[in-house]
Amino acid sequence: MSVLIIAEHDNKSLKPATLNTVAAASQIDADVHVLVVGFECQTVVEQAAQVAGVNKVLVADNVVYEHQLAENVSKLIVEIAGGYGHILAPATTTGKNTMPRVAALLDVAQLSDVIKVEAPDTFVRPIYAGNAIATVKTTDKVKILTVRATGFDPVAATGGNAEREVLSQVIENKGSRFVKEQLAESDRPELTAASVIVSGGRGMGNGDNFKLLEGVADKLGAAIGASRAAVDAGFVPNDLQVGQTGKTVAPDLYIAVGISGAIQHLAGMKDSKVIVAINKDEEAPIFQVADYGLVADLFDAVPELEKSL
Amino acid sequence: MKILVSVKRVIDYNVKVRVKADNTAVDLTNVKMSMNPFCEIAVEEAVRLKEKGVASEVVVVSVGSKSCQETLRTALALGADRAIQVETEDGLDSLSVAKLLAKVAKEEAADLVIMGKQAIDSDNNQTGQMVAALLDYPQATFASEVVIENGEAQVTREVDGGLQTLAITLPAVVTTDLRLNEPRFASLPNIMKAKKKPLDVKTPADLGVEVGSNVSLVSVTPPPQRAGGIKVGSVAELVDKLKNEAKVVS
């Protein structure tokens, strides 16, 4: 049976996590459809139709879907769920918000944060902050999954030529109203899509000192991240948090600066290809997962690193 | 206004998780158990709303075996008024738990249900959304600020790109993110008082809910270990390794 994917987008562009989700879907069935639900999102539709391996793009373009609120989007998905054996969304805050509602309305389970497809009914997902890996099998008639982007290499963004189908259902949103949004504005790559990340921890001392990391990040074209300790201490906003309770990342290079390496943080970054740790405490657990560890005072080492890149 | 808060008993945040040798589950024997940290934040938020005079009663509910009464007593010591245990086996699936909680919310006529965004054992992040869907209530997940005004909740949410504010009409479900508040510690007098607060026990049959799931656990294994790396002596050596050995910097 066909697989339906809920596209991750902001009405302007298709987000990369969708490509990883298409990769997961392709391992389940060759007939992959993508639902774009939003408002004035035609460019997203064009992009989705070009994604390699996508056969059909379904479009629900209406002002009631502008902010992709879970209440009505979940009902729309349920209305079209009939022809599908699996419905997948990236495990982003949007996917996590909407998909459990879909599952509950269909009276089936949701498998969260899937990192591997073993078989069309058997999936692998981390539990206990990634300290254990569970393999689960489901006999639900429709299988609802959120997909952790770092578990799957993205498919090509171009090369496909999917047919399009316009959905006419307009489901009003009762009870939930969008008020405002404060999105962090940055020229840097998005944390979950960056190939290099420079992260700071409690060792940074205060928020101002995060500017030290910006110099290194500028040279490497990197995103900036933070440990939960740095967020808890109020150094930086929560959208920078990497870890069990924040974002899961797997860049080519992850540079952890002044981060001790609590298990909650490791859960969010230990699948990075190369890990560098800079910390003055040589006993810090971060060194156990680091490919290259430098025991040094970050206030000396980081400026020096910036200069030598 | 009545608030219902759900709490889950999980392995303590600071305990090192170990997988059983037969790869069937995580070993929970003789392991310290505590209230799920996100549930603590949910209890704290409800108690603060009561202290501000916004809420009149805070009811806590937990689904599980008798041992979760301990977690309920902790919530009572933190300021909840009364508790309900729904007696089931431990480790019930999210949808079954959501069905039970939805029934309790309906019976209690709760105006607001506050739950943790996820439990740190199964890491599902789904039960709150499921409760909302089953009741056809609006939801605001991953909350970092909640303001109740004129029959609606203005909730600031932690989303991937930053913050989003929604206004949801009550009754509704809110799930908590880390920065919503800093939970208090229970004082000794409050721990003593909590022992006398009411705690009801119900069964799924009392609530008319059939529990069960089509998902089965095949195995639980330890994560693949990263091979240990090396220590470098200087920034220059680090940059050299990144350029010439790892080839991740050009």
Coordinates of C-alpha atoms in Angstrom, one line a residue:
Chain A
M1 CA 0.0 0.0 0.0
S2 CA 1.1 3.6 -0.6
V3 CA 2.8 5.7 1.9
L4 CA 1.7 9.3 2.7
I5 CA 4.2 11.8 4.0
I6 CA 3.3 15.1 5.6
A7 CA 5.6 17.8 4.1
E8 CA 7.5 20.0 6.5
H9 CA 7.5 23.6 5.2
D10 CA 6.8 27.2 6.1
N11 CA 4.5 28.0 3.1
K12 CA 7.6 29.3 1.3
S13 CA 10.0 26.4 1.0
L14 CA 10.1 22.6 1.6
K15 CA 12.3 21.8 4.6
P16 CA 15.1 19.3 4.3
A17 CA 13.7 16.9 6.9
T18 CA 11.0 16.0 4.3
L19 CA 13.7 14.5 2.1
N20 CA 14.9 12.2 5.0
T21 CA 11.3 11.2 5.5
V22 CA 10.9 10.3 1.9
A23 CA 14.0 8.1 2.2
A24 CA 12.4 6.3 5.1
A25 CA 9.1 5.9 3.2
S26 CA 10.9 4.5 0.1
Q27 CA 12.1 1.7 2.3
I28 CA 8.5 0.8 3.1
D29 CA 6.8 1.1 -0.3
A30 CA 7.7 2.5 -3.7
D31 CA 4.5 4.5 -4.1
V32 CA 5.2 7.6 -2.0
H33 CA 2.8 10.5 -1.8
V34 CA 3.4 13.9 -0.2
L35 CA 0.8 16.1 1.4
V36 CA 1.4 19.8 1.4
V37 CA -1.0 21.5 3.7
G38 CA -0.7 25.3 4.1
F39 CA -1.7 28.6 2.6
E40 CA -0.3 30.2 -0.6
C41 CA 2.3 27.3 -0.6
Q42 CA 2.6 26.8 -4.4
T43 CA 6.4 27.0 -4.3
V44 CA 6.4 24.2 -1.8
V45 CA 4.2 22.1 -4.1
E46 CA 6.6 22.7 -7.0
Q47 CA 9.6 21.6 -4.8
A48 CA 7.8 18.6 -3.4
A49 CA 6.8 17.4 -7.0
Q50 CA 10.5 17.4 -7.9
V51 CA 11.7 15.3 -5.0
A52 CA 13.2 12.0 -6.2
G53 CA 10.9 9.1 -5.5
V54 CA 7.7 11.0 -4.9
N55 CA 4.8 9.8 -7.2
K56 CA 2.0 12.2 -6.2
V57 CA 1.7 15.5 -4.4
L58 CA -1.6 16.3 -2.6
V59 CA -2.3 19.9 -2.0
A60 CA -4.6 21.5 0.6
D61 CA -4.0 25.3 0.1
N62 CA -6.4 27.4 2.2
V63 CA -6.2 30.2 4.7
V64 CA -7.5 27.8 7.4
Y65 CA -4.3 25.8 7.1
E66 CA -1.9 28.8 7.2
H67 CA -0.3 28.0 10.5
Q68 CA -0.6 24.2 10.2
L69 CA -2.4 24.0 13.5
A70 CA -2.8 20.4 14.7
E71 CA -6.6 20.5 15.3
N72 CA -7.8 20.8 11.7
V73 CA -4.7 19.4 9.9
S74 CA -5.1 16.2 11.8
K75 CA -8.7 15.9 10.7
L76 CA -7.7 16.6 7.1
I77 CA -5.1 13.8 7.2
V78 CA -7.7 11.4 8.8
E79 CA -10.1 12.2 5.9
I80 CA -7.6 11.1 3.3
A81 CA -5.9 8.3 5.3
G82 CA -8.1 5.5 3.8
G83 CA -5.8 4.6 0.9
Y84 CA -2.6 4.4 2.9
G85 CA -0.8 1.7 4.9
H86 CA 1.6 4.2 6.5
I87 CA 1.5 7.9 7.2
L88 CA 4.8 9.5 8.1
A89 CA 5.9 13.0 9.2
P90 CA 9.4 14.3 10.1
A91 CA 9.8 14.3 13.9
T92 CA 9.9 18.1 14.0
T93 CA 7.9 20.2 16.4
T94 CA 5.2 20.4 13.7
G95 CA 5.1 16.6 13.1
K96 CA 5.2 15.8 16.8
N97 CA 2.3 18.2 17.4
T98 CA 0.0 16.8 14.7
M99 CA 0.7 13.1 14.2
P100 CA -0.4 11.8 17.6
R101 CA -3.8 13.4 17.0
V102 CA -4.0 11.6 13.7
A103 CA -3.2 8.3 15.4
A104 CA -5.7 8.8 18.2
L105 CA -8.5 9.7 15.7
L106 CA -7.7 6.5 13.7
D107 CA -7.5 4.5 17.0
V108 CA -4.0 3.3 16.2
A109 CA -0.6 3.7 17.8
Q110 CA 2.1 6.2 16.8
L111 CA 5.7 5.1 16.6
S112 CA 7.8 8.2 17.4
D113 CA 11.3 9.1 16.2
V114 CA 11.9 6.1 14.0
I115 CA 15.5 5.8 13.0
K116 CA 15.4 2.6 11.0
V117 CA 12.9 0.6 8.9
E118 CA 13.5 -3.1 9.5
A119 CA 10.4 -4.2 7.6
P120 CA 7.1 -2.5 6.6
D121 CA 5.7 -3.5 10.0
T122 CA 8.9 -3.4 12.1
F123 CA 10.8 -0.3 13.1
V124 CA 13.7 0.8 15.3
R125 CA 13.5 3.8 17.7
P126 CA 15.6 5.1 20.5
I127 CA 14.1 5.2 24.0
Y128 CA 15.6 6.5 27.3
A129 CA 17.3 9.4 25.6
G130 CA 19.0 7.0 23.2
N131 CA 20.5 4.9 26.0
A132 CA 18.5 2.0 24.7
I133 CA 17.3 1.1 21.2
A134 CA 13.9 -0.5 20.8
T135 CA 12.7 -2.6 17.9
V136 CA 8.9 -2.7 17.7
K137 CA 6.4 -4.5 15.5
T138 CA 2.9 -3.3 14.8
T139 CA -0.2 -4.9 13.3
D140 CA -2.2 -1.6 13.2
K141 CA -4.0 -1.2 9.9
V142 CA -2.5 2.2 9.4
K143 CA 0.9 2.8 10.8
I144 CA 1.6 6.3 12.0
L145 CA 5.3 7.2 12.3
T146 CA 7.4 10.2 13.0
V147 CA 10.8 10.0 11.4
R148 CA 14.0 11.2 13.0
A149 CA 15.8 13.0 10.1
T150 CA 19.3 12.0 11.3
G151 CA 18.4 8.3 10.9
F152 CA 18.0 8.4 7.1
D153 CA 20.2 10.0 4.3
P154 CA 18.1 12.5 2.4
V155 CA 16.8 11.6 -1.1
A156 CA 17.7 14.0 -4.0
A157 CA 15.6 17.2 -3.9
T158 CA 15.3 17.1 -7.7
G159 CA 14.8 14.6 -10.4
G160 CA 11.2 13.6 -9.7
N161 CA 8.1 14.7 -11.6
A162 CA 5.1 13.9 -9.4
E163 CA 1.5 14.3 -10.5
R164 CA -0.6 16.7 -8.4
E165 CA -4.0 16.5 -6.8
V166 CA -5.8 19.4 -5.2
L167 CA -7.8 18.6 -2.1
S168 CA -11.0 20.5 -1.7
Q169 CA -11.6 19.8 2.0
V170 CA -11.7 23.0 4.1
I171 CA -11.8 22.2 7.7
E172 CA -12.2 25.2 10.0
N173 CA -10.2 25.4 13.1
K174 CA -12.3 25.7 16.2
G175 CA -10.8 26.6 19.5
S176 CA -7.3 27.3 18.5
R177 CA -6.1 30.7 17.1
F178 CA -2.6 31.8 16.0
V179 CA -1.5 34.9 17.8
K180 CA 2.1 35.5 16.9
E181 CA 5.5 34.0 16.1
Q182 CA 9.0 35.1 17.1
L183 CA 11.3 33.1 14.9
A184 CA 15.0 33.4 15.5
E185 CA 16.5 35.3 12.6
S186 CA 19.9 34.1 11.6
D187 CA 22.0 33.8 8.5
R188 CA 23.4 30.6 9.8
P189 CA 22.1 27.2 8.6
E190 CA 19.3 25.6 10.6
L191 CA 20.6 23.5 13.5
T192 CA 19.0 20.2 12.3
A193 CA 20.2 20.7 8.7
A194 CA 23.8 22.0 9.4
S195 CA 26.8 20.0 8.3
V196 CA 28.9 21.7 11.0
I197 CA 27.7 22.7 14.5
V198 CA 29.6 24.6 17.2
S199 CA 27.9 24.1 20.6
G200 CA 28.5 25.8 23.9
G201 CA 27.8 24.6 27.4
R202 CA 27.8 25.9 31.0
G203 CA 31.5 26.4 30.7
M204 CA 30.8 29.4 28.4
G205 CA 30.0 31.3 31.6
N206 CA 27.4 33.7 30.2
G207 CA 25.5 34.5 27.1
D208 CA 27.9 37.2 25.9
N209 CA 30.7 34.6 25.7
F210 CA 28.7 32.7 23.0
K211 CA 29.9 35.5 20.7
L212 CA 33.3 33.6 20.9
L213 CA 31.7 30.7 19.1
E214 CA 30.3 32.9 16.3
G215 CA 33.8 33.6 15.0
V216 CA 34.5 29.9 14.6
A217 CA 31.0 29.2 13.2
D218 CA 31.4 32.0 10.6
K219 CA 34.6 30.4 9.3
L220 CA 33.1 27.0 9.1
G221 CA 29.6 28.0 7.9
A222 CA 28.3 26.3 11.0
A223 CA 25.1 26.5 13.1
I224 CA 25.4 27.3 16.8
G225 CA 24.0 25.0 19.4
A226 CA 23.9 24.7 23.2
S227 CA 23.6 22.2 25.9
R228 CA 20.6 22.1 28.2
A229 CA 22.7 23.4 31.0
A230 CA 23.5 26.6 29.0
V231 CA 19.8 27.0 28.1
D232 CA 18.7 26.4 31.8
A233 CA 21.3 29.0 32.9
G234 CA 19.7 31.5 30.5
F235 CA 22.7 32.0 28.3
V236 CA 20.9 31.3 25.1
P237 CA 17.3 30.6 23.9
N238 CA 15.9 27.0 23.9
D239 CA 15.7 26.7 20.2
L240 CA 19.5 26.2 20.3
Q241 CA 19.2 23.2 22.6
V242 CA 20.7 19.9 21.5
G243 CA 19.8 16.9 23.4
Q244 CA 17.1 14.6 24.7
T245 CA 14.8 17.5 25.3
G246 CA 16.0 19.6 22.5
K247 CA 17.0 18.9 18.9
T248 CA 18.7 15.7 17.6
V249 CA 21.5 16.5 15.2
A250 CA 24.1 14.5 13.2
P251 CA 26.4 16.9 11.4
D252 CA 29.7 15.9 9.7
L253 CA 31.5 17.9 12.4
Y254 CA 30.2 18.7 16.0
I255 CA 32.4 20.9 18.1
A256 CA 31.4 20.8 21.8
V257 CA 32.9 23.7 23.8
G258 CA 32.7 23.9 27.5
I259 CA 30.1 21.0 27.5
S260 CA 30.7 18.3 30.1
G261 CA 28.7 15.7 28.2
A262 CA 25.6 14.8 30.3
I263 CA 23.8 11.8 28.9
Q264 CA 20.9 14.1 27.9
H265 CA 23.2 16.1 25.7
L266 CA 24.9 13.0 24.2
A267 CA 21.5 11.7 23.2
G268 CA 21.1 14.6 20.8
M269 CA 24.5 14.6 19.1
K270 CA 26.3 11.3 19.4
D271 CA 25.5 10.2 15.9
S272 CA 27.6 13.1 14.5
K273 CA 30.3 11.9 12.2
V274 CA 33.2 13.6 13.9
I275 CA 33.0 15.0 17.4
V276 CA 35.5 17.5 18.8
A277 CA 35.5 18.4 22.5
I278 CA 37.2 21.4 24.1
N279 CA 37.0 21.4 27.8
K280 CA 39.4 22.2 30.6
D281 CA 38.2 19.3 32.8
E282 CA 40.0 16.3 31.4
E283 CA 37.6 14.0 33.3
A284 CA 34.5 15.4 31.4
P285 CA 32.4 12.5 30.0
I286 CA 32.3 14.4 26.6
F287 CA 35.8 13.1 26.0
Q288 CA 34.6 9.5 25.9
V289 CA 32.6 10.2 22.8
A290 CA 34.9 12.7 21.2
D291 CA 37.1 11.7 18.2
Y292 CA 39.4 14.6 19.0
G293 CA 39.6 16.0 22.6
L294 CA 41.5 19.1 23.5
V295 CA 42.0 19.7 27.2
A296 CA 42.3 23.5 27.4
D297 CA 40.7 26.7 28.6
L298 CA 38.1 27.5 26.0
F299 CA 38.8 31.2 26.4
D300 CA 42.3 30.6 25.0
A301 CA 41.5 27.7 22.6
V302 CA 38.4 29.1 20.8
P303 CA 40.0 32.4 19.7
E304 CA 43.1 30.5 18.6
L305 CA 40.9 28.0 16.7
E306 CA 39.2 30.9 14.9
K307 CA 42.5 32.3 13.8
S308 CA 43.9 29.0 12.5
L309 CA 40.9 28.1 10.4
Chain B
M1 CA -11.5 26.5 37.2
K2 CA -10.4 22.9 37.7
I3 CA -7.0 21.6 36.5
L4 CA -6.2 18.0 35.9
V5 CA -2.5 17.1 35.8
S6 CA -1.2 13.7 34.8
V7 CA 2.0 12.3 36.3
K8 CA 4.2 9.4 35.3
R9 CA 6.6 7.4 37.5
V10 CA 9.8 6.8 35.5
I11 CA 13.4 5.9 36.1
D12 CA 15.2 8.8 37.8
Y13 CA 16.7 11.5 35.6
N14 CA 20.2 10.9 36.9
V15 CA 20.3 7.1 36.8
K16 CA 22.5 5.4 34.3
V17 CA 20.2 3.3 32.1
R18 CA 21.1 -0.4 31.5
V19 CA 19.6 -2.8 29.1
K20 CA 18.9 -6.4 30.5
A21 CA 21.3 -9.0 29.3
D22 CA 18.6 -10.9 27.4
N23 CA 17.7 -7.7 25.4
T24 CA 14.1 -7.7 26.4
A25 CA 13.8 -4.5 28.3
V26 CA 15.6 -1.8 30.3
D27 CA 16.6 -3.2 33.7
L28 CA 14.4 -1.4 36.4
T29 CA 15.2 -3.7 39.3
N30 CA 16.5 -1.7 42.3
V31 CA 16.7 1.4 40.3
K32 CA 15.6 4.8 41.7
M33 CA 12.3 5.9 40.3
S34 CA 11.0 9.5 40.3
M35 CA 8.3 11.7 38.8
N36 CA 9.0 12.4 35.1
P37 CA 10.6 15.8 35.0
F38 CA 8.1 17.3 32.5
C39 CA 5.3 16.1 34.8
E40 CA 6.9 17.9 37.7
I41 CA 6.8 21.1 35.6
A42 CA 3.1 20.4 34.8
V43 CA 2.3 20.0 38.6
E44 CA 4.2 23.2 39.4
E45 CA 2.3 25.2 36.7
A46 CA -1.0 24.0 38.0
V47 CA -0.1 24.8 41.6
R48 CA 1.0 28.3 40.6
L49 CA -2.3 28.9 38.7
K50 CA -4.1 27.9 41.9
E51 CA -1.9 30.2 44.0
K52 CA -2.6 33.1 41.7
G53 CA -6.3 32.4 42.2
V54 CA -6.9 31.4 38.6
A55 CA -7.5 27.7 39.4
S56 CA -9.7 26.5 42.3
E57 CA -8.7 22.8 42.4
V58 CA -5.7 20.8 41.1
V59 CA -6.4 17.0 40.6
V60 CA -3.5 14.7 39.8
V61 CA -3.8 11.4 38.0
S62 CA -1.4 8.6 37.3
V63 CA -1.9 5.4 35.3
G64 CA 0.0 2.4 36.5
S65 CA 0.6 -0.2 39.3
K66 CA 0.3 0.6 43.0
S67 CA 3.8 2.0 43.1
C68 CA 2.7 5.1 41.2
Q69 CA 0.8 6.1 44.3
E70 CA 4.2 7.3 45.6
T71 CA 4.4 9.7 42.6
L72 CA 0.9 10.9 43.3
R73 CA 1.9 11.6 46.9
T74 CA 4.8 13.6 45.7
A75 CA 2.4 15.7 43.5
L76 CA 0.1 16.2 46.5
A77 CA 3.1 17.4 48.6
L78 CA 3.9 19.9 45.8
G79 CA 0.5 21.4 46.2
A80 CA -2.1 19.3 44.3
D81 CA -5.4 18.9 46.2
R82 CA -6.3 15.3 45.5
A83 CA -5.2 12.3 43.5
I84 CA -6.6 9.5 41.3
Q85 CA -4.7 6.3 40.5
V86 CA -5.9 4.3 37.5
E87 CA -4.8 0.8 38.4
T88 CA -3.2 -1.0 35.4
E89 CA 0.0 -2.9 34.7
D90 CA 3.0 -0.6 34.2
G91 CA 4.2 0.3 30.7
L92 CA 0.8 0.7 29.1
D93 CA 0.9 2.1 25.5
S94 CA 0.3 5.8 25.0
L95 CA -3.1 5.5 23.3
S96 CA -4.5 3.4 26.1
V97 CA -3.2 5.9 28.7
A98 CA -4.7 8.7 26.6
K99 CA -8.1 7.0 26.6
L100 CA -8.0 6.6 30.4
L101 CA -6.9 10.2 30.9
A102 CA -9.5 11.5 28.5
K103 CA -12.2 9.7 30.5
V104 CA -10.9 11.0 33.8
A105 CA -10.8 14.6 32.3
K106 CA -14.4 14.2 31.2
E107 CA -15.6 12.8 34.5
E108 CA -13.8 15.5 36.5
A109 CA -15.1 18.2 34.0
A110 CA -11.5 19.6 34.0
D111 CA -11.2 23.0 32.3
L112 CA -7.5 22.5 31.6
V113 CA -5.4 19.4 31.4
I114 CA -1.7 19.9 31.9
M115 CA 0.7 17.2 31.0
G116 CA 4.4 16.8 30.4
K117 CA 5.4 16.9 26.7
Q118 CA 7.1 13.5 27.0
A119 CA 8.2 10.9 29.5
I120 CA 11.9 10.3 29.7
D121 CA 11.5 6.5 29.5
S122 CA 9.6 5.9 26.3
D123 CA 10.3 9.4 24.8
N124 CA 7.1 9.2 22.8
N125 CA 5.9 12.8 23.1
Q126 CA 2.3 11.9 22.1
T127 CA 0.0 11.2 25.0
G128 CA -1.1 14.8 25.5
Q129 CA -1.9 15.3 21.8
M130 CA -3.9 12.0 21.9
V131 CA -5.9 13.1 24.9
A132 CA -6.8 16.4 23.1
A133 CA -7.8 14.5 20.0
L134 CA -10.0 12.0 21.8
L135 CA -11.8 14.9 23.6
D136 CA -11.8 17.1 20.5
Y137 CA -10.1 19.8 22.6
P138 CA -7.6 22.3 21.3
Q139 CA -4.0 21.8 22.3
A140 CA -0.9 23.8 23.0
T141 CA 2.2 21.6 23.2
F142 CA 5.7 22.4 24.3
A143 CA 4.6 25.3 26.4
S144 CA 7.0 27.8 27.8
E145 CA 4.4 30.3 29.1
V146 CA 0.7 30.0 30.0
V147 CA -1.6 32.9 30.6
I148 CA -5.3 32.2 31.4
E149 CA -7.7 35.1 30.4
N150 CA -11.3 35.3 29.4
G151 CA -11.9 31.6 29.1
E152 CA -8.9 31.0 26.9
A153 CA -5.3 30.2 27.4
Q154 CA -2.6 32.1 25.7
V155 CA 0.3 29.7 25.3
T156 CA 3.8 30.4 24.1
R157 CA 5.2 27.3 22.5
E158 CA 8.8 26.2 21.9
V159 CA 8.9 25.4 18.2
D160 CA 11.9 24.4 16.0
G161 CA 12.5 27.9 14.7
G162 CA 11.8 29.9 17.9
L163 CA 8.5 30.7 19.7
Q164 CA 4.9 30.6 18.6
T165 CA 1.9 31.9 20.6
L166 CA -1.5 30.3 20.3
A167 CA -4.8 31.2 22.0
I168 CA -6.8 28.1 22.8
T169 CA -10.4 28.0 24.1
L170 CA -10.9 26.1 27.3
P171 CA -11.3 23.2 27.9
A172 CA -8.0 22.4 26.4
V173 CA -4.8 20.4 26.8
V174 CA -1.4 22.0 27.4
T175 CA 1.9 20.1 27.4
T176 CA 4.9 21.5 29.2
D177 CA 8.4 22.2 27.9
L178 CA 11.5 22.7 30.1
R179 CA 11.5 26.4 30.5
L180 CA 7.8 26.8 31.6
N181 CA 8.9 27.0 35.3
E182 CA 11.3 25.7 37.9
P183 CA 9.5 23.2 40.0
R184 CA 9.7 23.7 43.8
F185 CA 10.9 21.1 46.3
A186 CA 8.3 19.7 48.7
S187 CA 8.7 20.8 52.3
L188 CA 8.6 18.3 55.1
P189 CA 5.3 19.7 56.6
N190 CA 3.8 19.5 53.1
I191 CA 5.0 15.9 52.7
M192 CA 3.3 15.0 56.0
K193 CA 0.1 16.9 54.9
A194 CA 0.1 15.1 51.6
K195 CA -0.3 11.7 53.4
K196 CA -3.8 12.9 54.5
K197 CA -5.0 14.2 51.1
P198 CA -7.6 12.0 49.3
L199 CA -6.3 9.4 46.8
D200 CA -8.9 7.4 44.8
V201 CA -8.2 4.2 42.9
K202 CA -10.1 3.4 39.7
T203 CA -9.8 0.6 37.2
P204 CA -10.0 0.8 33.4
A205 CA -13.4 -1.0 33.7
D206 CA -14.7 1.7 36.1
L207 CA -13.9 4.2 33.3
G208 CA -15.3 2.0 30.6
V209 CA -12.0 1.8 28.7
E210 CA -10.5 -1.2 27.1
V211 CA -6.7 -1.1 27.1
G212 CA -4.4 -2.9 24.7
S213 CA -2.2 -2.3 21.8
N214 CA -1.2 -3.8 18.4
V215 CA 2.4 -2.9 19.0
S216 CA 4.8 -5.5 20.4
L217 CA 8.3 -5.0 21.6
V218 CA 10.7 -7.3 19.6
S219 CA 13.9 -6.3 21.4
V220 CA 15.7 -3.7 23.4
T221 CA 19.4 -3.3 22.9
P222 CA 22.2 -1.0 24.1
P223 CA 23.1 1.7 21.6
P224 CA 26.1 1.2 19.4
Q225 CA 29.2 2.5 21.2
R226 CA 31.4 5.1 19.7
A227 CA 35.0 4.1 19.4
G228 CA 37.1 6.2 21.8
G229 CA 39.0 9.0 20.2
I230 CA 42.3 10.7 20.9
K231 CA 43.4 13.7 22.8
V232 CA 45.2 16.4 20.9
G233 CA 47.8 18.6 22.5
S234 CA 47.1 21.9 20.9
V235 CA 44.8 23.9 18.7
A236 CA 47.2 23.5 15.8
E237 CA 47.2 19.7 16.1
L238 CA 43.4 19.8 16.3
V239 CA 43.1 21.8 13.1
D240 CA 45.7 19.6 11.4
K241 CA 43.7 16.4 12.3
L242 CA 40.4 18.0 11.1
K243 CA 41.9 18.9 7.8
N244 CA 44.1 16.0 7.0
E245 CA 42.8 13.0 9.0
A246 CA 39.0 13.5 9.4
K247 CA 38.9 15.7 6.3
V248 CA 35.9 17.6 7.6
V249 CA 37.5 21.1 7.4
S250 CA 39.0 22.4 4.2

